[in-house]
PDB file of C-alpha atoms (C1' of nucleotides) in Angstrom:
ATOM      1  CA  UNK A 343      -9.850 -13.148  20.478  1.00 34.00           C
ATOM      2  CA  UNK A 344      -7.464 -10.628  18.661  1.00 32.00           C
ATOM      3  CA  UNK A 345      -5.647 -11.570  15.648  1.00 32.00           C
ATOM      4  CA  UNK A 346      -2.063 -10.281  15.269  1.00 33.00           C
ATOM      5  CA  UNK A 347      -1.083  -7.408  13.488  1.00 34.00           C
ATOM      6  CA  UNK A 348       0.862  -8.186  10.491  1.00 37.00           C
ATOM      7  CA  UNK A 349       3.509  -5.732   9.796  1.00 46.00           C
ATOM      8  CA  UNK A 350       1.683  -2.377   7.800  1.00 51.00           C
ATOM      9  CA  UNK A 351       2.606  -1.681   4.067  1.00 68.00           C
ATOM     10  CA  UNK A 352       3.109   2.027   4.587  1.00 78.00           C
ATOM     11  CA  UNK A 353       5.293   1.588   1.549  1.00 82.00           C
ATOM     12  CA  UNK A 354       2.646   0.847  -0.747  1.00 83.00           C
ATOM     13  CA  UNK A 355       2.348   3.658  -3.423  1.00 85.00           C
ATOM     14  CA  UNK A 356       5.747   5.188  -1.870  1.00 95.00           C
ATOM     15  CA  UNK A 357       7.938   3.134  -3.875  1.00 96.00           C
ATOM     16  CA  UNK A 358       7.328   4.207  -7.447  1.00 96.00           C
ATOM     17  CA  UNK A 359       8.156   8.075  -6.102  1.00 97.00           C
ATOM     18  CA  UNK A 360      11.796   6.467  -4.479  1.00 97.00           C
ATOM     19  CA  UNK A 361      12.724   4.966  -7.314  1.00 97.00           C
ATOM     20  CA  UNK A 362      11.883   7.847  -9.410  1.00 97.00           C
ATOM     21  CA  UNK A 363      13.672   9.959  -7.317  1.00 97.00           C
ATOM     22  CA  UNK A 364      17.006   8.282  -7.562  1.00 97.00           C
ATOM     23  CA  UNK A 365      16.907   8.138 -10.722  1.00 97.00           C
ATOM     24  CA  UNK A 366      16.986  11.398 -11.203  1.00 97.00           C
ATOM     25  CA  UNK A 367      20.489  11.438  -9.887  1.00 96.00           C
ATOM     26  CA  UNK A 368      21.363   9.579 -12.702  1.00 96.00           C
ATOM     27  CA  UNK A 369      20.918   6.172 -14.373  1.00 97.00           C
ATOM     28  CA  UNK A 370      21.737   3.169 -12.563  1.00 96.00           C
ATOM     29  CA  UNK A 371      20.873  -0.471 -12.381  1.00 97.00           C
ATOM     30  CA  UNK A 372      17.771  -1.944 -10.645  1.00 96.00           C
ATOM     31  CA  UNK A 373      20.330  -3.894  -8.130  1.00 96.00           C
ATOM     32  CA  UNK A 374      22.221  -0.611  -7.465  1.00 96.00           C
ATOM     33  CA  UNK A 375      19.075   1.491  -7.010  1.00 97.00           C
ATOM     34  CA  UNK A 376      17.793  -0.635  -4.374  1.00 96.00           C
ATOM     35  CA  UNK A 377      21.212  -0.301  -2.678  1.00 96.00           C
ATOM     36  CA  UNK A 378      21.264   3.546  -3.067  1.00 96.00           C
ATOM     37  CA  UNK A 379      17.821   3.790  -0.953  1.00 96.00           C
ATOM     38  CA  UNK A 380      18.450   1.322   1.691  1.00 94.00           C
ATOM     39  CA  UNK A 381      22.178   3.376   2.289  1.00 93.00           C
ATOM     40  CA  UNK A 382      20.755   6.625   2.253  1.00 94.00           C
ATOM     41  CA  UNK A 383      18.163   5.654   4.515  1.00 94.00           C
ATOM     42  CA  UNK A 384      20.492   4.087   7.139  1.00 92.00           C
ATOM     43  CA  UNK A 385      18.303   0.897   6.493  1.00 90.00           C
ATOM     44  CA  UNK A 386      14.986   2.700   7.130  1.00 92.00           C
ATOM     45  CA  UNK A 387      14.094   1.486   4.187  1.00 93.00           C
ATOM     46  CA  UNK A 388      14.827  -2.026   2.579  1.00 92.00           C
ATOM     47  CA  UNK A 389      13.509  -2.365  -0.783  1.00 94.00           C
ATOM     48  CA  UNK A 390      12.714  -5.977  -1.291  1.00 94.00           C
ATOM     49  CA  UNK A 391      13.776  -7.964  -4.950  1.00 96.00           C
ATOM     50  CA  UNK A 392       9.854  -8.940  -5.218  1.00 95.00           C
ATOM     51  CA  UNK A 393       8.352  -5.306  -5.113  1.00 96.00           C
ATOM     52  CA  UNK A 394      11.902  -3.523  -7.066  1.00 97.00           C
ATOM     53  CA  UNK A 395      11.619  -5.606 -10.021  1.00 97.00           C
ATOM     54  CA  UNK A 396       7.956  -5.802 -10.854  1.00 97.00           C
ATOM     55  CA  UNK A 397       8.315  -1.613 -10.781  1.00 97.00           C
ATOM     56  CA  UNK A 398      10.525  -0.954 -12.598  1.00 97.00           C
ATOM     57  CA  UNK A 399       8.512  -3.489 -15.263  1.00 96.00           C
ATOM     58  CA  UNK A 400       5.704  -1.526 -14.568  1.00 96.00           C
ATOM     59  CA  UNK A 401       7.345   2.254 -14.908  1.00 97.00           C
ATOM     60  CA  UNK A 402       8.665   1.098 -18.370  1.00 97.00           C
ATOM     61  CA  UNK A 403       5.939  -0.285 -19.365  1.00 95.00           C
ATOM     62  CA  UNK A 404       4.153   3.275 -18.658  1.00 95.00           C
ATOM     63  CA  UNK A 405       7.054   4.867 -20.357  1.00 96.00           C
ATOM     64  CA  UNK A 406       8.425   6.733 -17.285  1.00 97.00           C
ATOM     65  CA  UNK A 407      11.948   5.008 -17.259  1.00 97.00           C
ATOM     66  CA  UNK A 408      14.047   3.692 -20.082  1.00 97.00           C
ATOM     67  CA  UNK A 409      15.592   0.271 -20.080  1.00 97.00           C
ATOM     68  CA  UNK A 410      19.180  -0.749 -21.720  1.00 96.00           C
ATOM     69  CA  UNK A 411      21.533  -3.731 -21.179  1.00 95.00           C
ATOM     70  CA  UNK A 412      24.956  -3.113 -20.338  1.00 93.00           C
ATOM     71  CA  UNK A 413      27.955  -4.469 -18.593  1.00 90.00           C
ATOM     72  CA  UNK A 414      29.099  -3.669 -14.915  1.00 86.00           C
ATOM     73  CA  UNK A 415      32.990  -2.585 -14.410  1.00 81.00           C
ATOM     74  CA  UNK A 416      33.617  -6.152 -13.746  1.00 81.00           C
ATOM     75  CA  UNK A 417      31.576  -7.782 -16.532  1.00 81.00           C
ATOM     76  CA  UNK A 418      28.440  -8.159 -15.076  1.00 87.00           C
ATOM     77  CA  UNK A 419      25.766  -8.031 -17.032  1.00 91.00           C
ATOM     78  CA  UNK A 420      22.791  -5.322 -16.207  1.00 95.00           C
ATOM     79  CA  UNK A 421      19.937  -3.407 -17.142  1.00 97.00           C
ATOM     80  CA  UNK A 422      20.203   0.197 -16.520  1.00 97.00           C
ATOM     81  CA  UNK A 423      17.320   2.375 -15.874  1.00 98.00           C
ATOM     82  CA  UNK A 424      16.859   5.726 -16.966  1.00 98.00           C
ATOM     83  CA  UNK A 425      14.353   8.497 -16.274  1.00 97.00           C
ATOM     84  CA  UNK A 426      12.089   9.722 -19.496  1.00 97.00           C
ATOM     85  CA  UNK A 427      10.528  13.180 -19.969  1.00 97.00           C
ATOM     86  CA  UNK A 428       7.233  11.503 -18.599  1.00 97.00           C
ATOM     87  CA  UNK A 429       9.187  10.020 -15.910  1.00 97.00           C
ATOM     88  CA  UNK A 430      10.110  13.571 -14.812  1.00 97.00           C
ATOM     89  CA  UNK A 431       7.048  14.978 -14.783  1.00 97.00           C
ATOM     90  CA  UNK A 432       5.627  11.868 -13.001  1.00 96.00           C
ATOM     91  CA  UNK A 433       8.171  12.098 -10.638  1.00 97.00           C
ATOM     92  CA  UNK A 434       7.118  16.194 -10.284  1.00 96.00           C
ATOM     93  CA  UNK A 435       3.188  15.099  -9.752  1.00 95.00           C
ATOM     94  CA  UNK A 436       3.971  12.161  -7.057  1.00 95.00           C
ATOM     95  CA  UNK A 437       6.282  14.428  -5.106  1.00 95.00           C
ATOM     96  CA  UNK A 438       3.712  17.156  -5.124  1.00 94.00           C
ATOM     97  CA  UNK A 439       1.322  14.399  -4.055  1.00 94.00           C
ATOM     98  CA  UNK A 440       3.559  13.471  -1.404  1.00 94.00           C
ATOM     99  CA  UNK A 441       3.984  16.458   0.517  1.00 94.00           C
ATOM    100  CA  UNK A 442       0.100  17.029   0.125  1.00 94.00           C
ATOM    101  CA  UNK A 443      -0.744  13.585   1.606  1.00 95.00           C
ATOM    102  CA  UNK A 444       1.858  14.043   4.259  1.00 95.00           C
ATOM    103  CA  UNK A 445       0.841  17.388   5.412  1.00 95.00           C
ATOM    104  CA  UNK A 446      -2.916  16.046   5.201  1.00 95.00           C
ATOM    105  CA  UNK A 447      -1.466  13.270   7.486  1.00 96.00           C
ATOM    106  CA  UNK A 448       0.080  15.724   9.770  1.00 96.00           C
ATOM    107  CA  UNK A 449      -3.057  17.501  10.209  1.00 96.00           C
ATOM    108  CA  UNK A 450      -4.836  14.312  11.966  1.00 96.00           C
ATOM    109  CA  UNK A 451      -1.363  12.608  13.570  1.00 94.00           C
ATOM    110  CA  UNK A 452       0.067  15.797  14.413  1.00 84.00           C
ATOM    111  CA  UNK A 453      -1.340  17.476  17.711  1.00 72.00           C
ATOM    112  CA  UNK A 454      -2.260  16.602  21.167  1.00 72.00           C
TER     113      UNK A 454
ATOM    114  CA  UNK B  75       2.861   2.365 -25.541  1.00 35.00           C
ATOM    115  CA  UNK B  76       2.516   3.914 -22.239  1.00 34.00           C
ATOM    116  CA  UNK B  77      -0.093   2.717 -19.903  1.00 34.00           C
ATOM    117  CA  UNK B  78      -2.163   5.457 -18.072  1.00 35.00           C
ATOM    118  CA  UNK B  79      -0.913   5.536 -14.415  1.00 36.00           C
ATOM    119  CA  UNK B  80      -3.610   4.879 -11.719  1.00 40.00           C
ATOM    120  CA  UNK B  81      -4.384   6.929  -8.793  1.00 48.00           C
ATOM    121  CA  UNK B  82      -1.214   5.928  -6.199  1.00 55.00           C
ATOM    122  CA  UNK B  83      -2.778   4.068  -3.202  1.00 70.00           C
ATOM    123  CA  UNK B  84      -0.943   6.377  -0.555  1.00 80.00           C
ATOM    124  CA  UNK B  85      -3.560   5.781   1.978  1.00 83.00           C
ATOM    125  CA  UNK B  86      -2.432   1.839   2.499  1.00 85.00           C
ATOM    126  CA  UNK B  87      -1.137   1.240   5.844  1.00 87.00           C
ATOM    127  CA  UNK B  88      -2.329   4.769   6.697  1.00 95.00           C
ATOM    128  CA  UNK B  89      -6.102   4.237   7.520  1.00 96.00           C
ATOM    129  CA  UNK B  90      -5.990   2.730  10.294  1.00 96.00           C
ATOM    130  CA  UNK B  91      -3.341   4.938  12.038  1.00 97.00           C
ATOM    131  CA  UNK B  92      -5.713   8.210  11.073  1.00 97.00           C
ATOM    132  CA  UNK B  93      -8.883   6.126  12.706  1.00 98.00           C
ATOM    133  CA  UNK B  94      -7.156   4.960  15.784  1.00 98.00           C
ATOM    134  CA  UNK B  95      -6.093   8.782  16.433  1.00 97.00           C
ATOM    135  CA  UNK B  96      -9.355   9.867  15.673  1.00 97.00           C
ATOM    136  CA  UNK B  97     -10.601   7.837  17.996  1.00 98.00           C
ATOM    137  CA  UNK B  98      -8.234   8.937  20.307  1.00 97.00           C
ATOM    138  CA  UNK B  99     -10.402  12.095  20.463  1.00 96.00           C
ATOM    139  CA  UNK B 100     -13.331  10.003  21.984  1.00 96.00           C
ATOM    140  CA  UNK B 101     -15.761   7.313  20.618  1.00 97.00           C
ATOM    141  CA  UNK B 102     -17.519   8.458  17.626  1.00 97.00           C
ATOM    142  CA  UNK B 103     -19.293   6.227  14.720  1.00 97.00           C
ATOM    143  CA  UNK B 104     -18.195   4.966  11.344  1.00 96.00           C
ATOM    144  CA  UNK B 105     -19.492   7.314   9.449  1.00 96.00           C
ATOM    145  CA  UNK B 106     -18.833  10.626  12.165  1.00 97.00           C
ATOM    146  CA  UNK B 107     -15.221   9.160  11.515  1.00 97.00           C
ATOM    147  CA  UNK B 108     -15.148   9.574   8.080  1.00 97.00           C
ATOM    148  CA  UNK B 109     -16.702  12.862   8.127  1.00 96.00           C
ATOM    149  CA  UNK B 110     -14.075  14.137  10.924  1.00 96.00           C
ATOM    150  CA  UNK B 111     -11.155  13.148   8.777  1.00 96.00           C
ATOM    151  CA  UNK B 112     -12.407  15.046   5.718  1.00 94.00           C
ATOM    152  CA  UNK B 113     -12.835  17.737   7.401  1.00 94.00           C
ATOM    153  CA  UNK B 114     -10.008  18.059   9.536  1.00 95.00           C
ATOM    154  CA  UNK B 115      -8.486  17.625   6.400  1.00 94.00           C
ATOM    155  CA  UNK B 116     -10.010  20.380   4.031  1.00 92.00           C
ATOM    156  CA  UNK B 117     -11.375  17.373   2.040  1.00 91.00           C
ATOM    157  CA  UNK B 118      -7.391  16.819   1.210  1.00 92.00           C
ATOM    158  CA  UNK B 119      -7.941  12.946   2.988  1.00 93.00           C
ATOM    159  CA  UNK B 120     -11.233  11.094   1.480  1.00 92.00           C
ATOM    160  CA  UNK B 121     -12.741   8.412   3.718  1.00 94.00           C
ATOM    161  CA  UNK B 122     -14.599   5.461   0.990  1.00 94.00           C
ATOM    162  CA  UNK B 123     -16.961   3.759   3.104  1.00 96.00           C
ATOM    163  CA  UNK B 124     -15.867   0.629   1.511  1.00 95.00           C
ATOM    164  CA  UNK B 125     -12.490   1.018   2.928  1.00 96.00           C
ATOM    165  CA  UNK B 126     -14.116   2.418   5.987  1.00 97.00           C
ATOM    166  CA  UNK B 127     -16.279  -0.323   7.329  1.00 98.00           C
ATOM    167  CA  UNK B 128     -13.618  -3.476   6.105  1.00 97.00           C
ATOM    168  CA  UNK B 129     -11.117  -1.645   8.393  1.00 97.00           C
ATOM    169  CA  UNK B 130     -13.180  -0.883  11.584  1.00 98.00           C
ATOM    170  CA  UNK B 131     -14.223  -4.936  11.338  1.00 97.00           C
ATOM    171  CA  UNK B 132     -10.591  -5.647  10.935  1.00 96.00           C
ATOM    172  CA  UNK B 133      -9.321  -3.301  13.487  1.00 97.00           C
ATOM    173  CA  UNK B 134     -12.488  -4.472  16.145  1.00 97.00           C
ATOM    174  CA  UNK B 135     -11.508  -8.272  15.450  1.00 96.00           C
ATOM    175  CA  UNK B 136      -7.710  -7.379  16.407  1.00 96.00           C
ATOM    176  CA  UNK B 137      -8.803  -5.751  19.740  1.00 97.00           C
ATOM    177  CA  UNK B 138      -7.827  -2.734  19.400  1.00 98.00           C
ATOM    178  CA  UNK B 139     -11.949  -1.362  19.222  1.00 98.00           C
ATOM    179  CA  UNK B 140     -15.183  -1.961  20.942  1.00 97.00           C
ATOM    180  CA  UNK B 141     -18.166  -1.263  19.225  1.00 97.00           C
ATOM    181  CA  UNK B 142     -21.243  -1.077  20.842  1.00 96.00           C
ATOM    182  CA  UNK B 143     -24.994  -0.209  19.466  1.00 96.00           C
ATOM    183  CA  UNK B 144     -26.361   3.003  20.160  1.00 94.00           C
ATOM    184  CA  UNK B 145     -28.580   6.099  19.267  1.00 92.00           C
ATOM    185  CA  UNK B 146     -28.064   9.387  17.436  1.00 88.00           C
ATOM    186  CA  UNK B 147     -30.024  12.134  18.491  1.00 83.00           C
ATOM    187  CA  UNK B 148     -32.217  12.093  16.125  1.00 83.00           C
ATOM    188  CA  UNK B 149     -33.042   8.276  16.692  1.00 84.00           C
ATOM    189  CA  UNK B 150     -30.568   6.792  13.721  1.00 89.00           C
ATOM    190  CA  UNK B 151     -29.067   3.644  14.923  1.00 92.00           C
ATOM    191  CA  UNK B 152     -25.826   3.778  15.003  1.00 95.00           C
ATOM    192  CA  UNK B 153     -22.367   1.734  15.876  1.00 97.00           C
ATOM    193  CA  UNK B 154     -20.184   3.408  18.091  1.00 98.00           C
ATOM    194  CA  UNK B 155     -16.846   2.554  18.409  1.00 98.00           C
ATOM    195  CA  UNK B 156     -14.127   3.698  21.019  1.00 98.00           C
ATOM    196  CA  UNK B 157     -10.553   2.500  21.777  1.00 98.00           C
ATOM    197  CA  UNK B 158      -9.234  -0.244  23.716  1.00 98.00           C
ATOM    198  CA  UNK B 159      -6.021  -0.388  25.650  1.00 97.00           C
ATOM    199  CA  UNK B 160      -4.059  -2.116  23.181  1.00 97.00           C
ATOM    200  CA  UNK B 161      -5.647   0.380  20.417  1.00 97.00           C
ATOM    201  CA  UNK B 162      -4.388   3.092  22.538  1.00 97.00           C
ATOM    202  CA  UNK B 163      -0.715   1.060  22.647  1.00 97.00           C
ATOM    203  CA  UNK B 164      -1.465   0.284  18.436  1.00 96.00           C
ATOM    204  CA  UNK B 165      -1.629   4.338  17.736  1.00 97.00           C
ATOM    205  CA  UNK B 166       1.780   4.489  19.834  1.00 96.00           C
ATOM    206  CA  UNK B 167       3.158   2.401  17.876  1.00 95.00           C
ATOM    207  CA  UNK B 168       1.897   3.426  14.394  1.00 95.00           C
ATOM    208  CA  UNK B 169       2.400   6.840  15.373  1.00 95.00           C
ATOM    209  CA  UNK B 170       6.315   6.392  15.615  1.00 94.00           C
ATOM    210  CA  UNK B 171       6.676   4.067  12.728  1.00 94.00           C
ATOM    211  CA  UNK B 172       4.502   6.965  10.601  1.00 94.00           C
ATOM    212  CA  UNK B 173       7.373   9.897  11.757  1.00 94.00           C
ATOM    213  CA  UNK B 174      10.469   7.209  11.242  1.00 94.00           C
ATOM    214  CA  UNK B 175       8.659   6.029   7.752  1.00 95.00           C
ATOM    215  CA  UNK B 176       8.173   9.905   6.530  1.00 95.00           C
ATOM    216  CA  UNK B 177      11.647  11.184   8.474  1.00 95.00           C
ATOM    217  CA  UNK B 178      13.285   8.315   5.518  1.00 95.00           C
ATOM    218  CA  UNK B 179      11.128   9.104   2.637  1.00 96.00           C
ATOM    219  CA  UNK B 180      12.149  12.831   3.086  1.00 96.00           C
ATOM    220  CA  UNK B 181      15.684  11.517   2.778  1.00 95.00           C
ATOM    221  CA  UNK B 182      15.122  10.123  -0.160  1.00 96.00           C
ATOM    222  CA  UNK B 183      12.897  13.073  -1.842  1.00 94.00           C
ATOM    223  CA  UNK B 184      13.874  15.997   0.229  1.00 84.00           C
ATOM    224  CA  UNK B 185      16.620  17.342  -1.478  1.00 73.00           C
ATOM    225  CA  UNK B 186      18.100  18.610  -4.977  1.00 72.00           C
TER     226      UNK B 186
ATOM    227  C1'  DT C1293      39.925 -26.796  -8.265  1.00 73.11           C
ATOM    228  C1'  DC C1294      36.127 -26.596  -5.656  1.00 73.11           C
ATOM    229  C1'  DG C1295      32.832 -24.268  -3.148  1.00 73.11           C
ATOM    230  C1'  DA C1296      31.097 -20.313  -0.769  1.00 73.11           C
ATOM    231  C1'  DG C1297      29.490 -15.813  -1.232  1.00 73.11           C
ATOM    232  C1'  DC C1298      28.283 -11.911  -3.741  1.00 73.11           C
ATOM    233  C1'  DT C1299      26.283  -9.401  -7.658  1.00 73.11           C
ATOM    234  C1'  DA C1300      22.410  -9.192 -10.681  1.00 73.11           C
ATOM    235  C1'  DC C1301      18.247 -10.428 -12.714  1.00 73.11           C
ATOM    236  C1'  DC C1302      13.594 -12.683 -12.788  1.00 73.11           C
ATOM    237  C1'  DT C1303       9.066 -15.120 -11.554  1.00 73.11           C
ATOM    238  C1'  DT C1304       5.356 -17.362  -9.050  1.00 73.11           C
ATOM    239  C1'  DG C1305       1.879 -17.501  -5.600  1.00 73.11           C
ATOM    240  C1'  DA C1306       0.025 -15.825  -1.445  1.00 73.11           C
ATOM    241  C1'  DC C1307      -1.706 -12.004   0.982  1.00 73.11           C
ATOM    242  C1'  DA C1308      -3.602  -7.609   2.556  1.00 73.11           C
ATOM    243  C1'  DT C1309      -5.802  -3.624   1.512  1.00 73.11           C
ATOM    244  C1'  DT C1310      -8.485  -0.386  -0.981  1.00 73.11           C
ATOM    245  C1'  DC C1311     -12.019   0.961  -4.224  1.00 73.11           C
ATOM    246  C1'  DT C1312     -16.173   0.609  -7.172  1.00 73.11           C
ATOM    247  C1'  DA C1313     -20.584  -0.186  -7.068  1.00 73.11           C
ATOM    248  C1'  DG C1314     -24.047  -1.909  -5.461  1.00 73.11           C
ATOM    249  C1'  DG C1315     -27.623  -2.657  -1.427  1.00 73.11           C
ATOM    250  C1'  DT C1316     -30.780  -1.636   2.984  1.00 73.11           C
ATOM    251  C1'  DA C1317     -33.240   1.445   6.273  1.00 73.11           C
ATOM    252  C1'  DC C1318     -35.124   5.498   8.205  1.00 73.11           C
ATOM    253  C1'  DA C1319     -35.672  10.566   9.124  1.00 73.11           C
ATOM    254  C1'  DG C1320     -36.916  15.166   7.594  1.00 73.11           C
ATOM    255  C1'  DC C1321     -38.728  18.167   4.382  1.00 73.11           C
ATOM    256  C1'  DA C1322     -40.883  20.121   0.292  1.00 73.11           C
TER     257       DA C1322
ATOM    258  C1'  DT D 870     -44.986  11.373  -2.419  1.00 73.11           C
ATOM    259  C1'  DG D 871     -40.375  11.609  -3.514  1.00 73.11           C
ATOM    260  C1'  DC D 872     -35.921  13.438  -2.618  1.00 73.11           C
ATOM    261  C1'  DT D 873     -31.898  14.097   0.144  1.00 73.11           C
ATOM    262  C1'  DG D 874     -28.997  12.944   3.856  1.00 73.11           C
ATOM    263  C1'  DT D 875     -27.499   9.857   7.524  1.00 73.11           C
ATOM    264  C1'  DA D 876     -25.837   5.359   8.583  1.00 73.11           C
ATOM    265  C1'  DC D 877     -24.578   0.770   7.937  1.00 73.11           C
ATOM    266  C1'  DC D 878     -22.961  -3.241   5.066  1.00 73.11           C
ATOM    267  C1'  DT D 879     -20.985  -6.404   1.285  1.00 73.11           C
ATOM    268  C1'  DA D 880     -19.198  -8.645  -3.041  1.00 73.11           C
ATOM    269  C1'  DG D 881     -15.865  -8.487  -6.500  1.00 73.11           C
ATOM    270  C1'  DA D 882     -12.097  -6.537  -8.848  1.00 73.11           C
ATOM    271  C1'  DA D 883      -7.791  -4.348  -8.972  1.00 73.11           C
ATOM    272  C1'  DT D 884      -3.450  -3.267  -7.139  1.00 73.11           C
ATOM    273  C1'  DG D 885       0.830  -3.725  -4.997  1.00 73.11           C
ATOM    274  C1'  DT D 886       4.035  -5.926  -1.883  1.00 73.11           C
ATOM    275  C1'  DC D 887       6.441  -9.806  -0.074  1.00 73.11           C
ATOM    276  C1'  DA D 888       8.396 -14.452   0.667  1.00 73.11           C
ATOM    277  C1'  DA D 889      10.584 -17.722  -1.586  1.00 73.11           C
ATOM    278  C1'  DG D 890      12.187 -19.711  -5.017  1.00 73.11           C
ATOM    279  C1'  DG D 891      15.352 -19.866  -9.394  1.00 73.11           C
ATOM    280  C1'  DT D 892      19.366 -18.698 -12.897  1.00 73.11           C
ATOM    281  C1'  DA D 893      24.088 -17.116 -14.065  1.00 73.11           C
ATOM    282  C1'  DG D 894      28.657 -15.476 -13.647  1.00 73.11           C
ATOM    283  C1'  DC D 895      32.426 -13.499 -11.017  1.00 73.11           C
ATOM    284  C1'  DT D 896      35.966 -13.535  -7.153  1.00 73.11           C
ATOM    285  C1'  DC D 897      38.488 -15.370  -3.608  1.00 73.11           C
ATOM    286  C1'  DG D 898      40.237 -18.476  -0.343  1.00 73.11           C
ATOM    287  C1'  DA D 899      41.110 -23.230   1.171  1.00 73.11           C
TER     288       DA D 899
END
DNA sequence: TCGAGCTACCTTGACATTCTAGGTACAGCA
DNA sequence: TGCTGTACCTAGAATGTCAAGGTAGCTCGA
């Protein structure tokens, strides 16, 4: 009797590279950068409070992204994240990865 | 102090799409597979057997494969697995959420 | 003024998946 | 005889994501 099929975590291992990504546009606030990525994707992607905030824990803790409390325009208080020289070059490997893993990807998926 | 950063786990989610189309190609066993994909691949993709066998059990208890005991010609026993209907209607599926999940990602990453 | 709704952060526990590292068995060959 | 390759399997650990909860403060309308 077949089980169902819960909904695949394609994301997994994607969302480090995402947030890395829009960082490099600037620094911004974990709230914000989830935002950013679920706008520019249309929705595609929705980046969940559960998986954002454990990452960005776990990217400062391996020194890719810097951490600093501020305040919001309207007096909000929030933690803004930006990207280190490590976090650069991180984001320059998983990119590279990317594209390689993608294109391996295509290689299978891709044809008739 | 900055942790080391693990190998990214890319492949989650992705397995069982790049079995289901190899299977597409015709029945074939675990480990013929696993070879296929690496080489298809120019060794970019690398099968671990213990990811392997987990996910043919998983994918064979969901209905989407039917394995069934045979031969190889030189006598090996070995499991041969081929695709069901609803495997067939699984790689549709995982197929278009693959090109939606990548066409976001490159959204995201594919750009200055 | 009271409450609803939004921004913004955080944590816990469950869950699925993958990987490491073992194991078995047998065939072919040196 | 022992080594290498094929072929299957499993236990345990590690990882990452998600659902679901919680806190706090601001704004705005009734």
């Amino acid at each position: 009797m077949p089980n169902p099929a819960p909904r695949s975590p394609l994301l997994q291992g994607t969302l480090d590279l995402l947030v890395l990504k829009t960082l490099a546009r600037g620094p911004r606030h974990g709230y914000a950068i989830a935002r950013w990525i679920e706008d520019a994707t249309d929705d595609a992607l929705r980046i969940e409070e559960g998986s954002l905030y454990p990452a960005l824990y776990r990217m400062e803790r391996r020194g890719w992204i810097d951490a600093a409390w501020g305040k919001s325009e309207i007096g909000q208080r929030i933690k803004v994240y930006s990207l280190t020289t490590a976090g650069r070059a991180q984001l320059r490997a998983e990119s590279a990865q990317w594209s390689h893993f993608t294109a391996a990807v295509a290689k299978i998926v891709g044809q008739p």
